[in-house]
């Protein structure tokens, strides 16, 4: 991607993620699919205990797509974002998580030891920009990471999917994270593919020493088999938690049932519920 | 904003504020939403809850008598207690109002259920 095309170069996040941009997170299927895939992988990298509902923080939670993935796995979450337009979409979507308008560069406004895990999808690289005269990216990153560390339960993980602009940004980010006490490092999925390559910064907040997970599509994770293990895992999860595969008819029916129980208005179930639409208009 | 979130929220990101907890609540619109009862989750959260802050928050929004003054012993097996905790933590939501920093008096508006924790230049 040419650097001129990077959103971070165009405007501060609270301006870039205006109503028009936010709208795409509820209408553009490609954006929705990518966000959900990245979120599912980030949650997988969190390695939360099986069969336990956890309390998770989603940083740059935006429209709540990532949060919905957490809800589908039975977790509870709080999301923080700087764009009120994005948060409004999350409210519209009736996400289960609680939302906070905030700037991660000001620090995380939470009590010590609060979260069992933290995810963040495509947001962290925004902190490398100085969008205001008084912004100093290294300081904002340090403030962010130190306060984040404190807000996490000992031994908890934070997984950030990110798009650093260059290697020095990545270095600055990791350096400030380590200075704040985190251990861990970078997991790169499909490092040899320009299109599929994805970066996840996996940070551990103290506790027992933990091993960094392997990236998908790397030699160590057995080339090409990794994609399969991932979907295998979803099948397994489905059985373990008695939950259905996302977007399947069963999944939709369960979600509708859940909403009905919450007293929300839900369309009646019919034989068309969850059916694939034909491609003609 | 659920009272669960309120119980985790601080204003100590403001320069000069050390604890910033618990935030006062001034509410102008409150809603109750039903959420599936998950006893395991509630029981797991109890040790993380500052109970007196929760009790205070519940009174701030006019629901003080819906939870006991203290955590009961062996709460893990006490469904009645867990249900009350669940209700107050997960089902009561502040939709419009203000949160107040206990040290500086700084107010954070809550609108559409979302607390605004953004700071001004001189507060960071
Ligand atoms: C690619 S979007 C993520 C969308 C989100 N995962 C979702 O499900 O809709 C990145 C988000 O990061 C947020 N962001 C960027 N800089 C931020 C900051 N300094 N503090 C908080 N959020 C920020 C943006 O407002 C945007 O909503």
Coordinates of C-alpha atoms and ligand atoms in Angstrom, one line a residue:
Chain A
X1 CA 0.0 0.0 0.0
X2 CA 1.4 3.4 -0.9
X3 CA 1.8 5.5 2.2
X4 CA -0.5 8.2 0.8
X5 CA -3.3 5.5 0.9
X6 CA -2.8 4.9 4.6
X7 CA -5.8 6.2 6.6
X8 CA -3.4 7.2 9.4
X9 CA -1.9 9.7 7.0
X10 CA -5.2 11.3 6.0
X11 CA -6.7 12.6 9.2
X12 CA -6.8 12.0 13.0
X13 CA -8.8 8.9 13.9
X14 CA -11.8 10.7 15.3
X15 CA -12.1 12.6 12.0
X16 CA -11.2 9.7 9.6
X17 CA -13.8 7.4 11.3
X18 CA -16.7 9.8 10.6
X19 CA -20.2 8.8 9.9
X20 CA -19.5 7.8 6.4
X21 CA -16.6 5.6 7.3
X22 CA -18.5 4.2 10.3
X23 CA -21.4 3.3 8.0
X24 CA -19.2 0.9 6.1
X25 CA -18.8 -1.2 9.2
X26 CA -22.4 -2.1 9.1
X27 CA -22.9 -2.3 5.3
X28 CA -19.7 -3.3 3.6
X29 CA -19.5 -7.1 3.7
X30 CA -15.8 -7.2 2.8
X31 CA -14.9 -4.9 5.8
X32 CA -17.2 -6.9 8.1
X33 CA -15.6 -10.2 7.0
X34 CA -12.0 -9.0 7.3
X35 CA -12.7 -7.5 10.8
X36 CA -14.4 -10.7 12.0
X37 CA -11.6 -12.9 10.7
X38 CA -8.9 -10.8 12.3
X39 CA -10.9 -10.7 15.6
X40 CA -11.3 -14.5 15.6
X41 CA -7.6 -15.0 15.1
X42 CA -6.8 -12.4 17.8
X43 CA -9.1 -14.1 20.3
X44 CA -7.6 -17.5 19.4
X45 CA -4.2 -16.0 20.2
X46 CA -5.5 -14.9 23.7
X47 CA -5.7 -18.6 24.7
X48 CA -8.4 -17.9 27.2
X49 CA -9.3 -20.9 29.4
X50 CA -11.8 -23.2 27.8
X51 CA -15.4 -23.0 28.9
X52 CA -14.9 -19.9 31.1
X53 CA -16.6 -16.6 30.4
X54 CA -14.0 -14.0 30.6
X55 CA -14.0 -10.2 31.0
X56 CA -12.2 -8.6 28.0
X57 CA -11.2 -5.1 26.9
X58 CA -11.5 -4.3 23.2
X59 CA -9.3 -1.3 22.4
X60 CA -10.4 0.6 19.3
X61 CA -13.6 -1.4 19.5
X62 CA -15.3 0.8 16.9
X63 CA -18.6 -0.6 15.6
X64 CA -18.4 -3.7 17.8
X65 CA -17.7 -6.3 15.1
X66 CA -14.7 -7.6 17.1
X67 CA -16.8 -7.5 20.2
X68 CA -19.5 -9.6 18.6
X69 CA -16.9 -12.3 18.1
X70 CA -16.2 -12.2 21.8
X71 CA -19.9 -12.4 22.7
X72 CA -20.3 -15.4 20.4
X73 CA -17.7 -17.2 22.4
X74 CA -19.5 -16.4 25.6
X75 CA -17.2 -13.6 26.9
X76 CA -18.2 -10.2 28.3
X77 CA -16.4 -7.1 27.1
X78 CA -15.9 -3.4 27.5
X79 CA -14.8 -1.4 24.4
X80 CA -13.0 1.9 24.1
X81 CA -12.8 4.0 21.0
X82 CA -12.0 7.6 20.1
X83 CA -14.7 7.9 17.4
X84 CA -18.2 8.6 18.5
X85 CA -19.5 7.8 15.0
X86 CA -18.1 4.3 15.2
X87 CA -19.5 3.8 18.7
X88 CA -22.9 5.0 17.5
X89 CA -22.8 2.1 15.0
X90 CA -22.0 -0.2 17.9
X91 CA -25.1 1.1 19.8
X92 CA -27.2 0.6 16.7
X93 CA -25.9 -2.9 16.3
X94 CA -27.1 -3.5 19.9
X95 CA -23.7 -5.1 20.8
X96 CA -23.7 -6.7 24.2
X97 CA -20.5 -5.0 25.3
X98 CA -20.3 -1.7 27.2
X99 CA -18.8 1.3 25.3
X100 CA -16.5 4.1 26.4
X101 CA -15.4 7.1 24.4
X102 CA -11.7 7.6 25.0
X103 CA -8.3 8.1 23.6
X104 CA -5.9 5.2 24.3
X105 CA -3.0 7.7 24.2
X106 CA -4.4 9.3 27.4
X107 CA -4.1 5.9 29.2
X108 CA -6.6 3.2 30.2
X109 CA -9.0 4.5 32.8
X110 CA -9.5 1.2 34.7
X111 CA -8.9 -0.2 38.1
X112 CA -5.8 -2.5 38.5
X113 CA -6.2 -6.2 37.6
X114 CA -9.5 -5.8 35.9
X115 CA -9.3 -7.6 32.6
X116 CA -8.7 -11.3 31.8
X117 CA -7.6 -10.4 28.3
X118 CA -7.3 -7.6 25.8
X119 CA -7.8 -7.4 22.1
X120 CA -7.4 -4.6 19.6
X121 CA -8.0 -4.8 15.8
X122 CA -6.3 -2.5 13.4
X123 CA -6.0 0.4 15.9
X124 CA -2.6 0.5 17.6
X125 CA -0.7 2.0 14.6
X126 CA -2.8 5.1 15.0
X127 CA -0.9 5.9 18.2
X128 CA 2.3 6.4 16.2
X129 CA 0.9 9.7 14.7
X130 CA 1.1 13.1 16.3
X131 CA -2.3 14.4 15.4
X132 CA -2.2 17.3 17.9
X133 CA 0.6 19.8 18.5
X134 CA 1.0 18.4 22.0
X135 CA 1.1 14.8 20.9
X136 CA 4.4 13.0 21.4
X137 CA 3.9 9.4 20.1
X138 CA 6.6 7.7 22.3
X139 CA 5.1 9.3 25.4
X140 CA 1.5 8.4 24.4
X141 CA 2.6 4.8 23.7
X142 CA 4.3 4.5 27.0
X143 CA 1.3 6.0 28.9
X144 CA -0.9 3.6 27.0
X145 CA 1.1 0.5 27.7
X146 CA 1.9 1.2 31.4
X147 CA -1.8 1.9 32.3
X148 CA -2.9 -1.1 30.2
X149 CA -0.5 -3.4 32.0
X150 CA -1.9 -2.2 35.4
X151 CA -5.5 -2.8 34.3
X152 CA -4.8 -6.4 33.3
X153 CA -5.0 -9.5 35.6
X154 CA -1.5 -11.0 36.1
X155 CA -0.7 -13.5 33.4
X156 CA -3.4 -12.1 31.1
X157 CA -2.6 -11.5 27.4
X158 CA -3.2 -8.6 25.1
X159 CA -3.3 -9.3 21.4
X160 CA -3.0 -6.4 18.9
X161 CA -3.6 -6.9 15.2
X162 CA -1.8 -4.0 13.7
X163 CA -0.6 -2.4 10.4
X164 CA 2.6 -0.7 11.2
X165 CA 3.7 1.7 8.5
X166 CA 7.4 0.6 8.6
X167 CA 9.8 -1.3 10.8
X168 CA 10.8 1.7 12.9
X169 CA 7.1 2.2 14.0
X170 CA 7.0 -1.5 14.9
X171 CA 10.2 -1.1 16.9
X172 CA 8.9 1.9 18.8
X173 CA 5.7 0.1 19.7
X174 CA 7.4 -3.0 20.9
X175 CA 10.1 -1.1 22.8
X176 CA 7.5 0.9 24.7
X177 CA 5.5 -2.2 25.5
X178 CA 8.6 -3.9 26.9
X179 CA 9.5 -0.8 28.9
X180 CA 6.0 -1.1 30.5
X181 CA 6.8 -4.6 31.8
X182 CA 5.2 -6.7 29.1
X183 CA 6.9 -9.7 27.6
X184 CA 5.9 -11.5 24.4
X185 CA 6.4 -10.4 20.8
X186 CA 5.2 -10.5 17.3
X187 CA 3.3 -13.3 15.7
X188 CA 3.1 -13.1 11.9
X189 CA 0.6 -15.2 10.0
X190 CA 1.5 -16.0 6.3
X191 CA 4.7 -14.0 6.4
X192 CA 5.5 -15.0 2.8
X193 CA 2.2 -13.7 1.3
X194 CA 1.9 -10.0 0.6
X195 CA -1.9 -10.3 0.7
X196 CA -2.5 -12.7 3.5
X197 CA 0.3 -11.5 5.8
X198 CA -1.1 -10.3 9.2
X199 CA 0.8 -9.1 12.3
X200 CA -0.3 -9.7 15.9
X201 CA 1.6 -8.2 18.8
X202 CA 1.0 -10.7 21.6
X203 CA 1.8 -9.3 25.0
X204 CA 1.9 -11.0 28.4
X205 CA 1.3 -9.1 31.6
X206 CA 3.5 -10.9 34.1
X207 CA 2.7 -14.2 35.6
X208 CA 4.3 -17.5 34.6
X209 CA 6.6 -17.4 31.6
X210 CA 4.5 -18.1 28.5
X211 CA 5.5 -19.2 25.0
X212 CA 4.8 -17.1 22.0
X213 CA 2.3 -18.8 19.7
X214 CA 3.5 -19.7 16.2
X215 CA 2.2 -17.8 13.2
X216 CA 0.0 -19.5 10.6
X217 CA 1.6 -20.5 7.3
X218 CA 5.1 -20.6 8.7
X219 CA 7.5 -23.5 8.5
X220 CA 7.0 -24.4 12.2
X221 CA 3.2 -24.5 12.0
X222 CA 3.4 -26.9 9.0
X223 CA 2.8 -25.0 5.8
X224 CA -0.9 -24.8 4.7
X225 CA -2.1 -27.2 7.4
X226 CA -2.6 -24.2 9.7
X227 CA -5.6 -22.9 7.9
X228 CA -7.2 -26.3 8.4
X229 CA -6.3 -26.5 12.1
X230 CA -8.0 -23.1 12.6
X231 CA -11.3 -24.3 11.1
X232 CA -10.9 -27.6 13.0
X233 CA -10.6 -25.6 16.1
X234 CA -13.9 -23.8 15.4
X235 CA -15.6 -27.1 14.9
X236 CA -14.2 -28.3 18.2
X237 CA -15.3 -25.1 20.0
X238 CA -18.7 -25.6 18.6
X239 CA -19.0 -29.0 20.3
X240 CA -17.3 -27.9 23.5
X241 CA -19.5 -24.9 24.1
X242 CA -22.6 -26.4 22.5
X243 CA -22.6 -23.4 20.2
X244 CA -23.2 -23.3 16.5
X245 CA -20.9 -22.1 13.8
X246 CA -21.1 -18.4 13.1
X247 CA -23.7 -17.3 10.6
X248 CA -25.2 -20.8 10.2
X249 CA -28.9 -21.2 10.5
X250 CA -28.6 -22.6 14.1
X251 CA -26.4 -19.7 15.1
X252 CA -28.9 -17.2 13.8
X253 CA -31.8 -19.0 15.5
X254 CA -29.9 -19.1 18.8
X255 CA -29.0 -15.4 18.5
X256 CA -32.6 -14.5 17.8
X257 CA -33.7 -16.6 20.7
X258 CA -31.3 -14.8 23.0
X259 CA -32.6 -11.5 21.9
X260 CA -36.1 -12.5 22.3
X261 CA -35.4 -13.5 25.9
X262 CA -33.9 -10.0 26.4
X263 CA -37.2 -8.6 25.3
X264 CA -35.9 -7.2 22.0
X265 CA -38.0 -7.1 18.9
X266 CA -37.0 -10.0 16.6
X267 CA -38.5 -11.1 13.3
X268 CA -40.2 -14.5 13.5
X269 CA -38.3 -17.6 12.4
X270 CA -39.3 -19.0 9.0
X271 CA -37.9 -21.6 6.6
X272 CA -36.0 -18.7 5.0
X273 CA -34.1 -17.8 8.2
X274 CA -30.3 -18.1 7.6
X275 CA -30.7 -19.2 4.0
X276 CA -28.1 -18.0 1.5
X277 CA -29.5 -15.4 -0.9
X278 CA -29.2 -16.1 -4.6
X279 CA -26.7 -13.9 -6.4
X280 CA -29.2 -12.2 -8.7
X281 CA -31.1 -9.0 -7.8
Chain B
X1 CA -23.0 2.0 31.0
X2 CA -23.5 -0.9 33.2
X3 CA -22.6 -0.7 36.9
X4 CA -20.1 -3.5 36.3
X5 CA -18.2 -1.1 34.0
X6 CA -18.6 1.7 36.5
X7 CA -17.0 -0.4 39.1
X8 CA -13.9 -0.8 37.0
X9 CA -13.7 2.8 35.7
X10 CA -11.3 5.4 37.2
X11 CA -10.4 9.0 36.5
X12 CA -6.7 8.5 37.4
X13 CA -5.7 9.3 33.8
X14 CA -6.2 12.9 34.7
X15 CA -2.9 14.6 35.6
X16 CA -2.6 14.9 39.4
X17 CA -5.4 12.5 40.2
X18 CA -4.0 9.5 42.1
X19 CA -6.9 7.0 42.6
X20 CA -9.9 8.5 40.9
X21 CA -12.2 5.9 42.3
X22 CA -15.1 5.4 42.7
X23 CA -16.6 8.0 40.3
X24 CA -19.8 9.6 41.5
X25 CA -22.9 9.1 39.3
X26 CA -25.5 11.7 38.5
X27 CA -28.1 10.1 36.5
X28 CA -30.9 11.7 34.4
X29 CA -31.9 8.6 32.4
X30 CA -31.6 5.0 33.6
X31 CA -32.6 1.8 31.7
X32 CA -33.0 -1.8 32.8
X33 CA -32.2 -4.4 30.2
X34 CA -32.5 -8.1 30.8
X35 CA -29.3 -10.1 30.4
X36 CA -29.0 -13.9 30.6
X37 CA -28.0 -14.9 34.1
X38 CA -24.5 -16.5 34.1
X39 CA -23.8 -17.5 37.7
X40 CA -20.2 -18.7 37.0
X41 CA -19.3 -15.4 35.4
X42 CA -20.9 -13.3 38.2
X43 CA -19.1 -15.5 40.9
X44 CA -15.8 -15.1 39.1
X45 CA -16.2 -11.3 39.0
X46 CA -17.2 -10.8 42.7
X47 CA -13.5 -10.8 43.9
X48 CA -12.8 -8.0 41.4
X49 CA -15.8 -5.9 42.5
X50 CA -15.3 -3.1 45.0
X51 CA -18.5 -3.9 46.8
X52 CA -18.9 -0.7 48.8
X53 CA -18.4 1.3 45.5
X54 CA -21.1 -0.9 43.9
X55 CA -23.4 -0.3 46.8
X56 CA -22.8 3.4 46.6
X57 CA -23.3 3.4 42.8
X58 CA -26.6 1.5 43.2
X59 CA -27.8 4.1 45.7
X60 CA -26.6 6.9 43.4
X61 CA -29.0 5.6 40.8
X62 CA -31.8 4.9 43.2
X63 CA -31.3 1.1 43.4
X64 CA -29.5 0.9 46.7
X65 CA -31.9 -1.5 48.3
X66 CA -31.5 -4.1 45.5
X67 CA -28.2 -5.5 46.8
X68 CA -27.0 -6.4 50.3
X69 CA -24.5 -4.1 52.1
X70 CA -21.8 -6.8 52.1
X71 CA -20.7 -9.8 50.1
X72 CA -22.1 -12.9 51.7
X73 CA -19.9 -15.8 52.8
X74 CA -19.9 -18.8 50.3
X75 CA -21.5 -16.6 47.7
X76 CA -20.5 -19.1 44.9
X77 CA -23.3 -21.3 46.1
X78 CA -25.8 -18.6 46.9
X79 CA -28.0 -18.2 43.9
X80 CA -30.1 -15.5 45.5
X81 CA -27.1 -13.4 46.1
X82 CA -25.6 -14.0 42.7
X83 CA -28.9 -13.1 41.0
X84 CA -29.0 -9.8 42.9
X85 CA -25.4 -9.1 42.0
X86 CA -26.1 -10.0 38.4
X87 CA -29.1 -7.7 38.2
X88 CA -27.2 -4.7 39.6
X89 CA -24.0 -5.3 37.7
X90 CA -25.3 -6.3 34.3
X91 CA -28.9 -5.1 33.9
X92 CA -29.0 -1.5 35.2
X93 CA -27.6 0.9 32.7
X94 CA -26.9 4.6 33.0
X95 CA -28.0 6.1 29.6
X96 CA -27.7 9.9 30.3
X97 CA -25.9 11.6 33.1
X98 CA -22.5 12.4 34.5
X99 CA -19.6 10.7 36.2
X100 CA -17.8 12.8 38.8
X101 CA -14.1 12.4 39.7
X102 CA -13.9 12.1 43.5
X103 CA -10.6 14.1 43.7
X104 CA -10.9 16.9 41.1
X105 CA -14.7 17.2 40.7
X106 CA -14.2 16.9 37.0
X107 CA -17.3 15.7 35.3
X108 CA -17.5 13.2 32.5
X109 CA -20.7 13.2 30.5
X110 CA -22.6 10.0 29.7
X111 CA -24.7 10.2 26.6
X112 CA -26.5 7.4 24.7
X113 CA -25.1 5.1 27.4
X114 CA -21.5 6.0 26.6
X115 CA -19.3 7.8 29.1
X116 CA -17.0 10.3 27.5
X117 CA -13.5 9.9 29.1
X118 CA -11.7 12.2 26.6
X119 CA -9.4 14.7 28.3
X120 CA -8.4 18.3 27.6
X121 CA -4.8 19.2 26.7
X122 CA -4.1 20.6 30.2
X123 CA -5.3 17.4 31.9
X124 CA -2.9 14.9 30.3
Ligands
LIG1 C1 -10.2 -0.6 11.9 S1 -11.1 0.2 13.2 C2 -11.5 -1.2 14.2 C3 -12.9 -1.6 14.1 C4 -13.5 -2.5 15.2 N1 -12.6 -3.6 15.5 C5 -14.8 -2.9 14.8 O1 -15.2 -4.0 15.1 O2 -15.6 -2.1 14.3 C6 -9.9 1.0 14.2 C7 -10.5 1.8 15.3 O3 -9.5 2.3 16.1 C8 -10.0 3.5 16.7 N2 -8.9 4.3 17.2 C9 -7.9 4.9 16.5 N3 -7.1 5.6 17.3 C10 -7.6 5.5 18.5 C11 -7.2 6.1 19.8 N4 -6.1 6.9 19.9 N5 -7.9 5.7 20.9 C12 -9.0 4.9 20.8 N6 -9.4 4.4 19.6 C13 -8.7 4.7 18.5 C14 -10.7 4.1 15.5 O4 -11.6 5.1 16.0 C15 -11.4 2.9 14.9 O5 -12.7 2.7 15.3

